[in-house]
CSV table of C-alpha atoms and ligand atoms in Angstrom, one decimal:
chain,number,residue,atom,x,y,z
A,1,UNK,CA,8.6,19.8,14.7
A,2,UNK,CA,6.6,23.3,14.4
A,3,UNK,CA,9.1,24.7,17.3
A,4,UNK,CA,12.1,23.6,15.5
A,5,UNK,CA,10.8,25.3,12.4
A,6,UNK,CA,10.4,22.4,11.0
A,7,UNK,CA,6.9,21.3,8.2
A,8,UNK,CA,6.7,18.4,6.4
A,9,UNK,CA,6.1,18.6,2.8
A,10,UNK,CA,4.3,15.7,0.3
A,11,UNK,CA,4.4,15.9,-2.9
A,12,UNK,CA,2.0,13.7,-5.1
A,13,UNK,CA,2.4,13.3,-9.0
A,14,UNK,CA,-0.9,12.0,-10.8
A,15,UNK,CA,-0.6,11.3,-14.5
A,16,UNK,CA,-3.6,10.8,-16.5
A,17,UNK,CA,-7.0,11.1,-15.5
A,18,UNK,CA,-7.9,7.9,-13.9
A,19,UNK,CA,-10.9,8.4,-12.1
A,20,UNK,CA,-10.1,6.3,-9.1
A,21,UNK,CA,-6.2,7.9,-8.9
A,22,UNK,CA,-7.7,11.1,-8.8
A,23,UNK,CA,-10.2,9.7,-5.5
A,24,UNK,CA,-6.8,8.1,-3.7
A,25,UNK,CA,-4.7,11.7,-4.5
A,26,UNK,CA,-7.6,13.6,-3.5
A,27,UNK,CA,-7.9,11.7,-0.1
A,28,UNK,CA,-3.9,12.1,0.6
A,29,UNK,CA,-4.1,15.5,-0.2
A,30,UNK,CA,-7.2,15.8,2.5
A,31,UNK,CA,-5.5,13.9,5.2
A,32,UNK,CA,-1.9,16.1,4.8
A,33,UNK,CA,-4.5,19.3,5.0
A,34,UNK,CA,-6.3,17.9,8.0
A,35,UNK,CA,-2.4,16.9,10.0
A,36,UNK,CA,-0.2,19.6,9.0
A,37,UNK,CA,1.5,18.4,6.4
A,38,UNK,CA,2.2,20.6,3.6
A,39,UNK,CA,1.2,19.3,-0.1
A,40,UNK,CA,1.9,20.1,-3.5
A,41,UNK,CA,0.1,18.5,-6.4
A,42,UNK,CA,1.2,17.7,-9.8
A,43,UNK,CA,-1.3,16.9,-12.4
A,44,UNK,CA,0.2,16.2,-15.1
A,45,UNK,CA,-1.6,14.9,-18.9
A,46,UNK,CA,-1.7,11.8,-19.8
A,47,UNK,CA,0.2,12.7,-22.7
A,48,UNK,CA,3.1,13.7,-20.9
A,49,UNK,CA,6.6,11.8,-21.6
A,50,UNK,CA,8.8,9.7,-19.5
A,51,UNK,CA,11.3,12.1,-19.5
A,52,UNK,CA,9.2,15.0,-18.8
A,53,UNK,CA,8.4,12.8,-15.8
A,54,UNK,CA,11.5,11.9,-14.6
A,55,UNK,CA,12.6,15.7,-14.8
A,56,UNK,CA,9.7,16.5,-12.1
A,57,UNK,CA,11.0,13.7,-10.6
A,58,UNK,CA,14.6,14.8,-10.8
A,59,UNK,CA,13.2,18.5,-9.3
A,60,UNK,CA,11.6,17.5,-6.5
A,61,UNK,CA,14.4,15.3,-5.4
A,62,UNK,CA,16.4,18.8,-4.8
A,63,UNK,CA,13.3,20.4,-3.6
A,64,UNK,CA,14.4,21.2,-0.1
A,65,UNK,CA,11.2,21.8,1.5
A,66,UNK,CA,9.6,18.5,0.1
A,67,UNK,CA,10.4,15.6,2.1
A,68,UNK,CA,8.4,12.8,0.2
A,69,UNK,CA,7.5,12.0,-3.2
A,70,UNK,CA,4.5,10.0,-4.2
A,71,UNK,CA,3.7,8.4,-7.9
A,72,UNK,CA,0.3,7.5,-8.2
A,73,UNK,CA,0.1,4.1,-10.0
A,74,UNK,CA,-0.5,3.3,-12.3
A,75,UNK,CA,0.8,5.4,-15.3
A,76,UNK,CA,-0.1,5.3,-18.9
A,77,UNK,CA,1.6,2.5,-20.7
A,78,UNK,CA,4.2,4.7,-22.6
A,79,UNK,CA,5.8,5.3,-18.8
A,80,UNK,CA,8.3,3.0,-17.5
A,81,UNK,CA,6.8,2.7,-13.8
A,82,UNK,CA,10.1,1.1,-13.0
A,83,UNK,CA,12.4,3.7,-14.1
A,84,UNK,CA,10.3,6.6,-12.4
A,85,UNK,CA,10.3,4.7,-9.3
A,86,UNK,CA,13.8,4.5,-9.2
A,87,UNK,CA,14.4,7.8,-9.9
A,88,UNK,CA,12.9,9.2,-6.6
A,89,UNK,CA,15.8,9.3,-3.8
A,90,UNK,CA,15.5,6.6,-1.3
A,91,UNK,CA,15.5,9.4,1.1
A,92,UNK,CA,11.9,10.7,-0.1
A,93,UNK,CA,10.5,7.5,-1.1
A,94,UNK,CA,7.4,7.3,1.1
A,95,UNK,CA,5.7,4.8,-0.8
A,96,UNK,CA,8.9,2.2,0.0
A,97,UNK,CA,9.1,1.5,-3.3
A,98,UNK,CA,12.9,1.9,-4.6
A,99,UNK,CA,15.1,-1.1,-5.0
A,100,UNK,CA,16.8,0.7,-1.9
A,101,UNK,CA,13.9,0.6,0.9
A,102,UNK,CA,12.7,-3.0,-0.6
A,103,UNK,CA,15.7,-4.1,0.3
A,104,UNK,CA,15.9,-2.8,3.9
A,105,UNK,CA,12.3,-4.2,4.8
A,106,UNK,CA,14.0,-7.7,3.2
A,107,UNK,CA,16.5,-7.6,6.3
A,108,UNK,CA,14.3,-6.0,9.1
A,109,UNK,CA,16.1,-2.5,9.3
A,110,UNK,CA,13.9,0.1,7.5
A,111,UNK,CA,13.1,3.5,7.3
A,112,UNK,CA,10.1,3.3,5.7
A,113,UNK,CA,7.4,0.6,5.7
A,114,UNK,CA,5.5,-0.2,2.5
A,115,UNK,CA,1.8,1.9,3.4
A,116,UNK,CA,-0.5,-0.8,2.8
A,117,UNK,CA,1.3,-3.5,4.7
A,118,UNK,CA,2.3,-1.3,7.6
A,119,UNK,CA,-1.4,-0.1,7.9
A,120,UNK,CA,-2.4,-3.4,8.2
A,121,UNK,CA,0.5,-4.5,10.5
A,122,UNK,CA,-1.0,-1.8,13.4
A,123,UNK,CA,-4.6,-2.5,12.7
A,124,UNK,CA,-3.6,-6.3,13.9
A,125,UNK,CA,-1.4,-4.9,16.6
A,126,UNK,CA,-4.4,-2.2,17.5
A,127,UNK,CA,-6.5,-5.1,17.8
A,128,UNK,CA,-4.3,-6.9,20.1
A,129,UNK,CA,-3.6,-10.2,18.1
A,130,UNK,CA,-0.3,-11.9,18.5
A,131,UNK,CA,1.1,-13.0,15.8
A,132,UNK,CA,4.0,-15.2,17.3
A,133,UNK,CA,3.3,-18.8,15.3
A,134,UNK,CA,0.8,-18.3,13.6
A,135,UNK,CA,-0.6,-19.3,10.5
A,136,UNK,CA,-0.6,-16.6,8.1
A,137,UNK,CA,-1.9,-17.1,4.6
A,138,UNK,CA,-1.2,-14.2,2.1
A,139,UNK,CA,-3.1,-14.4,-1.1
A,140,UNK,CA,-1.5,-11.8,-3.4
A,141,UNK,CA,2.2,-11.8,-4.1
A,142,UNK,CA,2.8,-8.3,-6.1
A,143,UNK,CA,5.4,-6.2,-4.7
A,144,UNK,CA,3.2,-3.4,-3.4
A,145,UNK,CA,1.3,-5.5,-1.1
A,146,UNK,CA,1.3,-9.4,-0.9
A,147,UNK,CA,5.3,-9.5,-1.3
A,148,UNK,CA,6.4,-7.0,1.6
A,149,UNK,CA,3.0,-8.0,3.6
A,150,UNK,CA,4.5,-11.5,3.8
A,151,UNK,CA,7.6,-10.2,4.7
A,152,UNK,CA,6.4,-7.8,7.6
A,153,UNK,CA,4.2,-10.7,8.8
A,154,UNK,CA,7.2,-12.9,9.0
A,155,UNK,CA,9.3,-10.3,11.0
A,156,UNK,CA,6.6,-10.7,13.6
A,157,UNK,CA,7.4,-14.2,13.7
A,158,UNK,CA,4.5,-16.1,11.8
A,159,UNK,CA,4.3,-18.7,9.7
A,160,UNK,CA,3.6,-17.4,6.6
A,161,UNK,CA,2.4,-18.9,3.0
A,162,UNK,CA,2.0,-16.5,-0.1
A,163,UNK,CA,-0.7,-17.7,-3.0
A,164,UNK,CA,-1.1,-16.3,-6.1
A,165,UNK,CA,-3.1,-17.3,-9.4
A,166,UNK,CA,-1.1,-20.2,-9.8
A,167,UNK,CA,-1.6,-21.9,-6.4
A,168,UNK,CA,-2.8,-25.1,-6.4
A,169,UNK,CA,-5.9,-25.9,-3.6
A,170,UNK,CA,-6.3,-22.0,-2.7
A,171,UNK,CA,-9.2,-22.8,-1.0
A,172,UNK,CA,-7.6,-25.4,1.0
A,173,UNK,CA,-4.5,-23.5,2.2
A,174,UNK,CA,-6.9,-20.2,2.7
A,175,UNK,CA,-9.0,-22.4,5.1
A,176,UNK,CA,-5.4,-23.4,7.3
A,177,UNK,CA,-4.9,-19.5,8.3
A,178,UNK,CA,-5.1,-17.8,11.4
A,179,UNK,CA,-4.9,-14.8,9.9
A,180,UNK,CA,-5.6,-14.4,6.0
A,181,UNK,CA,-5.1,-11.4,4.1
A,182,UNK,CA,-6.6,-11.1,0.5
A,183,UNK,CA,-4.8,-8.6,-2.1
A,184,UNK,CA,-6.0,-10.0,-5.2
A,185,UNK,CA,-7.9,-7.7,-6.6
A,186,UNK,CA,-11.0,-9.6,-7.9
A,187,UNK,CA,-14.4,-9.2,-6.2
A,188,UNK,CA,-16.0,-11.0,-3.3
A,189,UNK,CA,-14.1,-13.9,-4.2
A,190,UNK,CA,-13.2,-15.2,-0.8
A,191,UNK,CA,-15.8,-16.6,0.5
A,192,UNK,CA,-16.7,-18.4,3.9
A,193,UNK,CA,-15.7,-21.6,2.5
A,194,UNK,CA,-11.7,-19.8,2.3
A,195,UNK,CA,-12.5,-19.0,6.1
A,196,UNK,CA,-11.2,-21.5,9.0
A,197,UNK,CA,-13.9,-20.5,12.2
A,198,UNK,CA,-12.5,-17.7,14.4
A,199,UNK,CA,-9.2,-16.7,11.8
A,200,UNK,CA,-8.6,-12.8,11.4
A,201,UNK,CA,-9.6,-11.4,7.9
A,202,UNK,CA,-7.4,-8.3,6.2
A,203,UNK,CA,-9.7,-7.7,2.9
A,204,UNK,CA,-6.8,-4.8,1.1
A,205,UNK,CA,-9.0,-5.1,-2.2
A,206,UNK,CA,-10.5,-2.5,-3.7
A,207,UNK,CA,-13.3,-3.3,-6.5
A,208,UNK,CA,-16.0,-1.6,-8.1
A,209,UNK,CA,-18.7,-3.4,-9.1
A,210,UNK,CA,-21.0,-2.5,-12.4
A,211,UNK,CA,-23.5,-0.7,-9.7
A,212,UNK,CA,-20.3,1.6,-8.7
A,213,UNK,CA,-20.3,-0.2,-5.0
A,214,UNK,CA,-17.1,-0.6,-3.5
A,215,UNK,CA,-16.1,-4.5,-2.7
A,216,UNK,CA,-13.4,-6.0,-1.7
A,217,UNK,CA,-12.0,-9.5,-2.3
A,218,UNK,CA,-13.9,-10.7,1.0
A,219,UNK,CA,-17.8,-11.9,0.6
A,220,UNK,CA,-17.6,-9.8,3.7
A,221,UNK,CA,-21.7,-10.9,4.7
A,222,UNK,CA,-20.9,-15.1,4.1
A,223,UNK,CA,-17.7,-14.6,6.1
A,224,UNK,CA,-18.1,-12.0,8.7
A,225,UNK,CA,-19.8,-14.6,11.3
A,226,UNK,CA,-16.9,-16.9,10.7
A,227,UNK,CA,-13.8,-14.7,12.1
A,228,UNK,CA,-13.3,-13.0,15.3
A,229,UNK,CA,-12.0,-10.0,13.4
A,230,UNK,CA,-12.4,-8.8,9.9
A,231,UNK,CA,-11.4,-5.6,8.1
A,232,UNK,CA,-14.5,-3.9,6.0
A,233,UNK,CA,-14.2,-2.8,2.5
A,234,UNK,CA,-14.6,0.2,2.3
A,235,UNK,CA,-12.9,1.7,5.7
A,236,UNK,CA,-10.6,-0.6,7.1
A,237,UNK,CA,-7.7,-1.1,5.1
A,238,UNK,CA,-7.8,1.9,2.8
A,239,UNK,CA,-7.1,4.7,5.4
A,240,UNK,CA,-4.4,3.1,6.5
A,241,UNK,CA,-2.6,3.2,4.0
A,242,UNK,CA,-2.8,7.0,3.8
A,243,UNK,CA,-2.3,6.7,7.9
A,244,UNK,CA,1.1,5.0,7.0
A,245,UNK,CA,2.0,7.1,4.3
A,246,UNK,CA,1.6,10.3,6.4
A,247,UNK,CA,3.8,8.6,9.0
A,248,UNK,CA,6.8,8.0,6.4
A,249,UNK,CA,6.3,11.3,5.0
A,250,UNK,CA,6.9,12.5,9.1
A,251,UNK,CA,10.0,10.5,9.4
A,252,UNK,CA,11.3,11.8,6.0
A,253,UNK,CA,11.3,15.6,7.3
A,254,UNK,CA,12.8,14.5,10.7
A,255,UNK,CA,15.6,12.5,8.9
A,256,UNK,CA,16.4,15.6,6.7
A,257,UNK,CA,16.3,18.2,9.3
A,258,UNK,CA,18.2,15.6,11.9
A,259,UNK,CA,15.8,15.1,14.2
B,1,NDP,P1,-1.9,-7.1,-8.4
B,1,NDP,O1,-2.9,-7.2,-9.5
B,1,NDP,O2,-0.6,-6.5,-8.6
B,1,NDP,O3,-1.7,-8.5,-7.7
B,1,NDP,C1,-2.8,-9.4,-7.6
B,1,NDP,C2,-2.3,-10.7,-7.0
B,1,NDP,O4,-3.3,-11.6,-6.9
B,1,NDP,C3,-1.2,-11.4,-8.0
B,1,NDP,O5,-0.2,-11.8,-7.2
B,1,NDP,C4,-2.0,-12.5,-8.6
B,1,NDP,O6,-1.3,-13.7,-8.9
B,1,NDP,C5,-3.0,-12.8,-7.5
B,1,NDP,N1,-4.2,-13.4,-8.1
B,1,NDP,C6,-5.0,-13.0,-9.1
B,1,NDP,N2,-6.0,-13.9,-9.3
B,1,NDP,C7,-5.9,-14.8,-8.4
B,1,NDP,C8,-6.7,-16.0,-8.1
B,1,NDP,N3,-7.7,-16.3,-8.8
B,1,NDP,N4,-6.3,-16.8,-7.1
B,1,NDP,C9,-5.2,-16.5,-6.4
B,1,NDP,N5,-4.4,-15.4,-6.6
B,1,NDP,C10,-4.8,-14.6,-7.6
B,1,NDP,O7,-2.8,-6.3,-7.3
B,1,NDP,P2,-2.3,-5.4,-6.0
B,1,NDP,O8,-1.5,-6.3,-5.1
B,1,NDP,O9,-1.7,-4.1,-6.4
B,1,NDP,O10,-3.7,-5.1,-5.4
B,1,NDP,C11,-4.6,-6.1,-4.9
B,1,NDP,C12,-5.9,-5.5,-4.5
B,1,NDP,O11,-5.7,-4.6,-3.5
B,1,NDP,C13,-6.6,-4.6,-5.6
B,1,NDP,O12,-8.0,-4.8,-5.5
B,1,NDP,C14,-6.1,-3.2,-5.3
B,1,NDP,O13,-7.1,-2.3,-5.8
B,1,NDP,C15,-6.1,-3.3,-3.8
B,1,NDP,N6,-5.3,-2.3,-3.1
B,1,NDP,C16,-5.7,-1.7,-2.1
B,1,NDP,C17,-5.0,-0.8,-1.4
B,1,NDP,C18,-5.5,-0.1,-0.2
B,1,NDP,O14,-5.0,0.8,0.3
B,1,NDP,N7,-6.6,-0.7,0.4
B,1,NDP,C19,-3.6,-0.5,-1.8
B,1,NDP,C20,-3.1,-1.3,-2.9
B,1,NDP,C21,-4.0,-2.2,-3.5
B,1,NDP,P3,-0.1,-13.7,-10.0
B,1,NDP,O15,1.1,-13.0,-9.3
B,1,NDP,O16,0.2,-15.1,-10.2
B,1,NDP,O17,-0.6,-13.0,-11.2
């Protein structure tokens, strides 16, 4: 790409000062310094309105040297996140989040891959585990992660279930999967009684407990000795994501400059 003439260009939009947006930003921004990848930053109040937002937005759509454009979520209640995620062009959408991309990964032919999913879909492939038939149990079903994680899991011809807070026998179902993936978002809470003996354990959660120690949603000690592989929290998951999204950002500047 350098011979061509061509450098890929991020931008990232952070509204507010969430402390933990600012770590994830921070960490993209570090990663596109330490790869190549040009990145421009937007920090913007949290005072700032919808339309001011969707102006940036609007901007950087036109922005010829930017090829992907990332909203950190989530943004202050007075924000639409719907609308502002619509806004970005398919095109420069590395997050997978338009109606547009959803929609693509729905029927197998995609651009972009959602980052979290995608990060864990080569981590399992990296690892060497076929996926063909097996049981896949999902708990988590919002559209960032549990939703398109299904999906992509499915593509690789699983059998997948998807569990959310109103699933009956969790525990139960949890304890059926080859693999199980936990996005829920509440600490430690799957334990090894969740854990069949050998399965494969994806822990995407991200929790901080009053001490300030990262968790995830795996009791990663109580089910570690259980699984024959497990993702640990923090590692693991996390810079994947950012892996995936650097990749997406990549194919955005090829597709624009027709490579
Ligand atoms: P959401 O809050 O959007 O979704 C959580 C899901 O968990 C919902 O579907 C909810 O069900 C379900 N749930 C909640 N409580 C229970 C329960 N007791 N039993 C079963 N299901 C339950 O979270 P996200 O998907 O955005 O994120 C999940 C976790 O992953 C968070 O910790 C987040 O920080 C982390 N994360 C990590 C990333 C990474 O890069 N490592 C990236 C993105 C997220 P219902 O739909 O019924 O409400």
């Amino acid at each position: 790409m350098k011979e061509a003439g061509v450098h890929a260009g991020l931008a990232v939009i952070i509204v507010g000062d969430d402390p933990a947006s600012r770590v994830y930003v921070n960490n993209k921004k570090k990663m596109c310094a330490d790869i190549g990848i040009l990145s421009e930053e937007y920090a913007l109040p949290a005072e700032t309105t919808q339309e001011e937002l969707l102006n940036l937005v609007r901007t950087l759509n036109d922005k010829k040297d930017i090829h992907g454009i990332l909203v950190q979520l989530p943004l202050p209640k007075h924000i639409d996140e719907k609308t502002v995620l619509n806004t970005i062009v398919p095109e420069k959408d590395v997050d997978a989040f338009h109606p547009v991309n959803v929609g693509k990964i729905m029927i197998g032919d995609f651009d972009f891959l959602p980052c979290t999913p995608a990060g864990i879909m080569e981590l399992i492939a990296e690892s060497g585990i076929d996926l063909e038939g097996k049981n896949c149990v999902v708990v988590g079903r919002s559209n960032i992660v549990g939703k398109p994680m299904a999906m992509l899991l499915l593509h690789k011809n699983a059998t997948v279930t998807i569990c959310h807070s109103k699933t009956r026998n969790l525990k139960e179902i949890c304890k059926t999967a080859d693999v199980l993936v936990a996005a829920v978002g509440r600490a430690q809470m799957i334990t090894d009684e969740y854990v069949k003996e050998g399965a494969v354990v994806i822990d995407v959660g991200m929790n901080r407990l009053e001490n300030k120690k990262l968790v995830g949603d795996v009791d990663f000690d109580s089910v570690a000795p259980h699984t024959s592989a497990i993702t640990p929290v923090p590692g693991g998951v996390g810079p994947m994501t950012i892996v995936t999204l650097m990749k997406n950002t990549v194919t955005a500047a090829k597709k624009a400059n027709n490579m």
